[in-house]
Amino acid sequence: VLPEIKKRKIGIEEFKKAMELQKIYGEEAEKFVVDFEQKRLNNENEIDWVAQYVVNAGYDVASYNNAEDDSQNRFIEVKSYDGDNPYFFWSRNEYLVAKRKKEQYWLYLVNRSEINNVNYKPIMEQNPFNGILKDDAWDKQIDKYIIKKVKAL
């Protein structure tokens, strides 16, 4: 039995506005990470903002661990949040890509209230599939279930 969660009702316009804000926040955080990666690599590598043209890659930015690397080997999923406690929603696709890419997969958590500070660095978690998912410091909650009717045998 699923626990009951009381939620206030929202109208269509409020929902649309929330979705538009989420899109804006996501794009701002991704742009911040692209710029952050350029600086981290001393502008020596071209950072690929994948989310601008592929929506289901499972990551938003393709970068490099070091400026000397010849091929992209850092695949970054960007999540934005606001406040003192980082949080994010992780899709099944992002989870599966993280599982497959292992050490090449990074999660960058960007605090919107800090994004304009010159020396701000996002929280950077390498291999979150083995890190965050197994770390008790992170509270994990199931937000959605997929429920399918199975054929009777």
mmCIF file of N, CA and C in Angstrom, residues 53-123:
data_model
loop_
_atom_site.group_PDB
_atom_site.id
_atom_site.type_symbol
_atom_site.label_atom_id
_atom_site.label_comp_id
_atom_site.label_asym_id
_atom_site.label_seq_id
_atom_site.Cartn_x
_atom_site.Cartn_y
_atom_site.Cartn_z
ATOM 1 N N TYR A 53 20.272 19.371 -28.085
ATOM 2 C CA TYR A 53 19.791 18.700 -29.293
ATOM 3 C C TYR A 53 19.376 17.249 -29.094
ATOM 4 N N VAL A 54 19.626 16.655 -27.932
ATOM 5 C CA VAL A 54 19.161 15.302 -27.621
ATOM 6 C C VAL A 54 18.534 15.341 -26.232
ATOM 7 N N VAL A 55 17.276 14.922 -26.134
ATOM 8 C CA VAL A 55 16.598 15.007 -24.838
ATOM 9 C C VAL A 55 16.673 13.713 -24.027
ATOM 10 N N ASN A 56 17.079 12.622 -24.640
ATOM 11 C CA ASN A 56 17.075 11.343 -23.921
ATOM 12 C C ASN A 56 18.446 10.672 -23.874
ATOM 13 N N ALA A 57 19.508 11.461 -23.869
ATOM 14 C CA ALA A 57 20.860 10.886 -23.810
ATOM 15 C C ALA A 57 21.162 10.323 -22.417
ATOM 16 N N GLY A 58 20.475 10.821 -21.404
ATOM 17 C CA GLY A 58 20.729 10.390 -20.036
ATOM 18 C C GLY A 58 21.751 11.258 -19.324
ATOM 19 N N TYR A 59 22.232 12.270 -20.022
ATOM 20 C CA TYR A 59 23.150 13.270 -19.469
ATOM 21 C C TYR A 59 22.988 14.534 -20.300
ATOM 22 N N ASP A 60 23.458 15.653 -19.742
ATOM 23 C CA ASP A 60 23.244 16.948 -20.388
ATOM 24 C C ASP A 60 24.472 17.515 -21.086
ATOM 25 N N VAL A 61 25.646 17.177 -20.569
ATOM 26 C CA VAL A 61 26.896 17.765 -21.056
ATOM 27 C C VAL A 61 27.936 16.665 -21.219
ATOM 28 N N ALA A 62 28.651 16.692 -22.332
ATOM 29 C CA ALA A 62 29.775 15.776 -22.543
ATOM 30 C C ALA A 62 31.059 16.592 -22.462
ATOM 31 N N SER A 63 31.947 16.178 -21.569
ATOM 32 C CA SER A 63 33.170 16.931 -21.313
ATOM 33 C C SER A 63 34.360 15.978 -21.225
ATOM 34 N N TYR A 64 35.414 16.465 -20.594
ATOM 35 C CA TYR A 64 36.668 15.723 -20.484
ATOM 36 C C TYR A 64 37.142 15.756 -19.040
ATOM 37 N N ASN A 65 37.768 14.700 -18.597
ATOM 38 C CA ASN A 65 38.337 14.694 -17.244
ATOM 39 C C ASN A 65 39.527 15.638 -17.162
ATOM 40 N N ASN A 66 40.333 15.664 -18.221
ATOM 41 C CA ASN A 66 41.533 16.504 -18.264
ATOM 42 C C ASN A 66 41.635 17.170 -19.624
ATOM 43 N N ALA A 67 42.288 18.311 -19.686
ATOM 44 C CA ALA A 67 42.448 19.042 -20.944
ATOM 45 C C ALA A 67 43.236 18.224 -21.968
ATOM 46 N N GLU A 68 44.066 17.293 -21.509
ATOM 47 C CA GLU A 68 44.904 16.491 -22.414
ATOM 48 C C GLU A 68 44.145 15.331 -23.059
ATOM 49 N N ASP A 69 42.959 15.022 -22.567
ATOM 50 C CA ASP A 69 42.204 13.883 -23.098
ATOM 51 C C ASP A 69 41.773 14.133 -24.535
ATOM 52 N N ASP A 70 41.857 13.081 -25.356
ATOM 53 C CA ASP A 70 41.512 13.194 -26.774
ATOM 54 C C ASP A 70 40.023 13.029 -27.052
ATOM 55 N N SER A 71 39.334 12.307 -26.178
ATOM 56 C CA SER A 71 37.909 12.075 -26.415
ATOM 57 C C SER A 71 37.120 12.351 -25.139
ATOM 58 N N GLN A 72 35.850 12.627 -25.333
ATOM 59 C CA GLN A 72 34.982 12.938 -24.204
ATOM 60 C C GLN A 72 34.889 11.724 -23.282
ATOM 61 N N ASN A 73 35.120 11.966 -22.001
ATOM 62 C CA ASN A 73 35.097 10.866 -21.036
ATOM 63 C C ASN A 73 34.444 11.275 -19.719
ATOM 64 N N ARG A 74 33.738 12.398 -19.731
ATOM 65 C CA ARG A 74 32.993 12.857 -18.557
ATOM 66 C C ARG A 74 31.593 13.230 -19.046
ATOM 67 N N PHE A 75 30.608 12.439 -18.647
ATOM 68 C CA PHE A 75 29.233 12.640 -19.079
ATOM 69 C C PHE A 75 28.447 13.147 -17.869
ATOM 70 N N ILE A 76 27.980 14.382 -17.973
ATOM 71 C CA ILE A 76 27.463 15.112 -16.822
ATOM 72 C C ILE A 76 25.950 15.290 -16.906
ATOM 73 N N GLU A 77 25.266 14.812 -15.886
ATOM 74 C CA GLU A 77 23.851 15.110 -15.715
ATOM 75 C C GLU A 77 23.778 16.298 -14.769
ATOM 76 N N VAL A 78 23.095 17.349 -15.185
ATOM 77 C CA VAL A 78 23.000 18.587 -14.413
ATOM 78 C C VAL A 78 21.640 18.644 -13.736
ATOM 79 N N LYS A 79 21.667 18.928 -12.444
ATOM 80 C CA LYS A 79 20.434 19.126 -11.681
ATOM 81 C C LYS A 79 20.558 20.442 -10.926
ATOM 82 N N SER A 80 19.495 21.227 -10.934
ATOM 83 C CA SER A 80 19.521 22.471 -10.168
ATOM 84 C C SER A 80 18.601 22.333 -8.967
ATOM 85 N N TYR A 81 18.953 23.057 -7.919
ATOM 86 C CA TYR A 81 18.135 23.091 -6.709
ATOM 87 C C TYR A 81 18.317 24.463 -6.077
ATOM 88 N N ASP A 82 17.523 24.731 -5.071
ATOM 89 C CA ASP A 82 17.625 26.005 -4.376
ATOM 90 C C ASP A 82 17.597 25.739 -2.879
ATOM 91 N N GLY A 83 18.501 26.365 -2.151
ATOM 92 C CA GLY A 83 18.500 26.217 -0.704
ATOM 93 C C GLY A 83 19.736 25.506 -0.179
ATOM 94 N N ASP A 84 19.663 25.145 1.095
ATOM 95 C CA ASP A 84 20.816 24.552 1.772
ATOM 96 C C ASP A 84 20.940 23.045 1.569
ATOM 97 N N ASN A 85 19.846 22.384 1.253
ATOM 98 C CA ASN A 85 19.867 20.928 1.120
ATOM 99 C C ASN A 85 19.683 20.515 -0.333
ATOM 100 N N PRO A 86 20.748 19.983 -0.948
ATOM 101 C CA PRO A 86 20.619 19.561 -2.344
ATOM 102 C C PRO A 86 19.618 18.420 -2.495
ATOM 103 N N TYR A 87 18.879 18.462 -3.579
ATOM 104 C CA TYR A 87 17.915 17.419 -3.909
ATOM 105 C C TYR A 87 17.789 17.368 -5.421
ATOM 106 N N PHE A 88 17.323 16.257 -5.945
ATOM 107 C CA PHE A 88 17.116 16.145 -7.380
ATOM 108 C C PHE A 88 16.201 14.972 -7.671
ATOM 109 N N PHE A 89 15.632 14.980 -8.855
ATOM 110 C CA PHE A 89 14.845 13.868 -9.356
ATOM 111 C C PHE A 89 15.674 13.203 -10.448
ATOM 112 N N TRP A 90 15.742 11.896 -10.399
ATOM 113 C CA TRP A 90 16.560 11.135 -11.347
ATOM 114 C C TRP A 90 15.653 10.223 -12.148
ATOM 115 N N SER A 91 15.660 10.382 -13.466
ATOM 116 C CA SER A 91 14.798 9.551 -14.309
ATOM 117 C C SER A 91 15.379 8.145 -14.444
ATOM 118 N N ARG A 92 14.546 7.233 -14.856
ATOM 119 C CA ARG A 92 14.991 5.851 -15.092
ATOM 120 C C ARG A 92 16.101 5.832 -16.137
ATOM 121 N N ASN A 93 15.952 6.611 -17.186
ATOM 122 C CA ASN A 93 16.964 6.662 -18.238
ATOM 123 C C ASN A 93 18.299 7.172 -17.697
ATOM 124 N N GLU A 94 18.280 8.253 -16.909
ATOM 125 C CA GLU A 94 19.511 8.791 -16.326
ATOM 126 C C GLU A 94 20.171 7.750 -15.422
ATOM 127 N N TYR A 95 19.356 7.088 -14.630
ATOM 128 C CA TYR A 95 19.828 6.027 -13.732
ATOM 129 C C TYR A 95 20.522 4.908 -14.524
ATOM 130 N N LEU A 96 19.894 4.461 -15.612
ATOM 131 C CA LEU A 96 20.464 3.372 -16.414
ATOM 132 C C LEU A 96 21.749 3.790 -17.130
ATOM 133 N N VAL A 97 21.792 5.026 -17.618
ATOM 134 C CA VAL A 97 23.012 5.525 -18.260
ATOM 135 C C VAL A 97 24.137 5.627 -17.229
ATOM 136 N N ALA A 98 23.819 6.100 -16.033
ATOM 137 C CA ALA A 98 24.815 6.178 -14.956
ATOM 138 C C ALA A 98 25.337 4.784 -14.619
ATOM 139 N N LYS A 99 24.458 3.826 -14.558
ATOM 140 C CA LYS A 99 24.852 2.438 -14.259
ATOM 141 C C LYS A 99 25.810 1.910 -15.326
ATOM 142 N N ARG A 100 25.530 2.233 -16.590
ATOM 143 C CA ARG A 100 26.343 1.748 -17.708
ATOM 144 C C ARG A 100 27.678 2.486 -17.818
ATOM 145 N N LYS A 101 27.677 3.793 -17.611
ATOM 146 C CA LYS A 101 28.902 4.583 -17.801
ATOM 147 C C LYS A 101 29.818 4.591 -16.580
ATOM 148 N N LYS A 102 29.301 4.192 -15.445
ATOM 149 C CA LYS A 102 30.079 4.060 -14.201
ATOM 150 C C LYS A 102 30.907 5.299 -13.875
ATOM 151 N N GLU A 103 32.242 5.170 -13.875
ATOM 152 C CA GLU A 103 33.144 6.260 -13.468
ATOM 153 C C GLU A 103 33.136 7.437 -14.443
ATOM 154 N N GLN A 104 32.623 7.230 -15.660
ATOM 155 C CA GLN A 104 32.564 8.326 -16.629
ATOM 156 C C GLN A 104 31.335 9.211 -16.427
ATOM 157 N N TYR A 105 30.420 8.781 -15.586
ATOM 158 C CA TYR A 105 29.178 9.524 -15.360
ATOM 159 C C TYR A 105 29.320 10.400 -14.126
ATOM 160 N N TRP A 106 28.936 11.647 -14.263
ATOM 161 C CA TRP A 106 29.003 12.622 -13.168
ATOM 162 C C TRP A 106 27.643 13.278 -12.988
ATOM 163 N N LEU A 107 27.327 13.578 -11.766
ATOM 164 C CA LEU A 107 26.147 14.347 -11.435
ATOM 165 C C LEU A 107 26.633 15.675 -10.858
ATOM 166 N N TYR A 108 26.228 16.785 -11.489
ATOM 167 C CA TYR A 108 26.568 18.116 -10.989
ATOM 168 C C TYR A 108 25.294 18.731 -10.437
ATOM 169 N N LEU A 109 25.315 19.037 -9.146
ATOM 170 C CA LEU A 109 24.174 19.660 -8.492
ATOM 171 C C LEU A 109 24.463 21.148 -8.335
ATOM 172 N N VAL A 110 23.668 21.961 -8.999
ATOM 173 C CA VAL A 110 23.899 23.403 -9.070
ATOM 174 C C VAL A 110 22.876 24.125 -8.198
ATOM 175 N N ASN A 111 23.367 24.842 -7.207
ATOM 176 C CA ASN A 111 22.505 25.619 -6.314
ATOM 177 C C ASN A 111 22.183 26.958 -6.980
ATOM 178 N N ARG A 112 20.920 27.143 -7.316
ATOM 179 C CA ARG A 112 20.508 28.366 -8.021
ATOM 180 C C ARG A 112 20.805 29.628 -7.215
ATOM 181 N N SER A 113 20.789 29.551 -5.902
ATOM 182 C CA SER A 113 21.048 30.751 -5.103
ATOM 183 C C SER A 113 22.537 31.091 -5.043
ATOM 184 N N GLU A 114 23.401 30.197 -5.531
ATOM 185 C CA GLU A 114 24.848 30.439 -5.523
ATOM 186 C C GLU A 114 25.428 30.637 -6.927
ATOM 187 N N ILE A 115 24.642 30.424 -7.926
ATOM 188 C CA ILE A 115 25.116 30.326 -9.316
ATOM 189 C C ILE A 115 25.854 31.580 -9.799
ATOM 190 N N ASN A 116 25.532 32.748 -9.236
ATOM 191 C CA ASN A 116 26.165 33.990 -9.684
ATOM 192 C C ASN A 116 27.404 34.364 -8.880
ATOM 193 N N ASN A 117 27.755 33.574 -7.885
ATOM 194 C CA ASN A 117 28.983 33.823 -7.125
ATOM 195 C C ASN A 117 30.182 33.375 -7.954
ATOM 196 N N VAL A 118 31.162 34.254 -8.085
ATOM 197 C CA VAL A 118 32.299 34.037 -8.982
ATOM 198 C C VAL A 118 33.030 32.718 -8.729
ATOM 199 N N ASN A 119 33.279 32.368 -7.489
ATOM 200 C CA ASN A 119 34.058 31.167 -7.175
ATOM 201 C C ASN A 119 33.207 29.952 -6.841
ATOM 202 N N TYR A 120 31.913 30.024 -7.143
ATOM 203 C CA TYR A 120 31.019 28.911 -6.815
ATOM 204 C C TYR A 120 31.357 27.669 -7.641
ATOM 205 N N LYS A 121 31.387 26.526 -6.961
ATOM 206 C CA LYS A 121 31.559 25.230 -7.622
ATOM 207 C C LYS A 121 30.361 24.363 -7.268
ATOM 208 N N PRO A 122 29.790 23.697 -8.263
ATOM 209 C CA PRO A 122 28.655 22.824 -7.958
ATOM 210 C C PRO A 122 29.130 21.587 -7.186
ATOM 211 N N ILE A 123 28.189 20.892 -6.585
ATOM 212 C CA ILE A 123 28.508 19.591 -5.996
ATOM 213 C C ILE A 123 28.714 18.639 -7.169
#
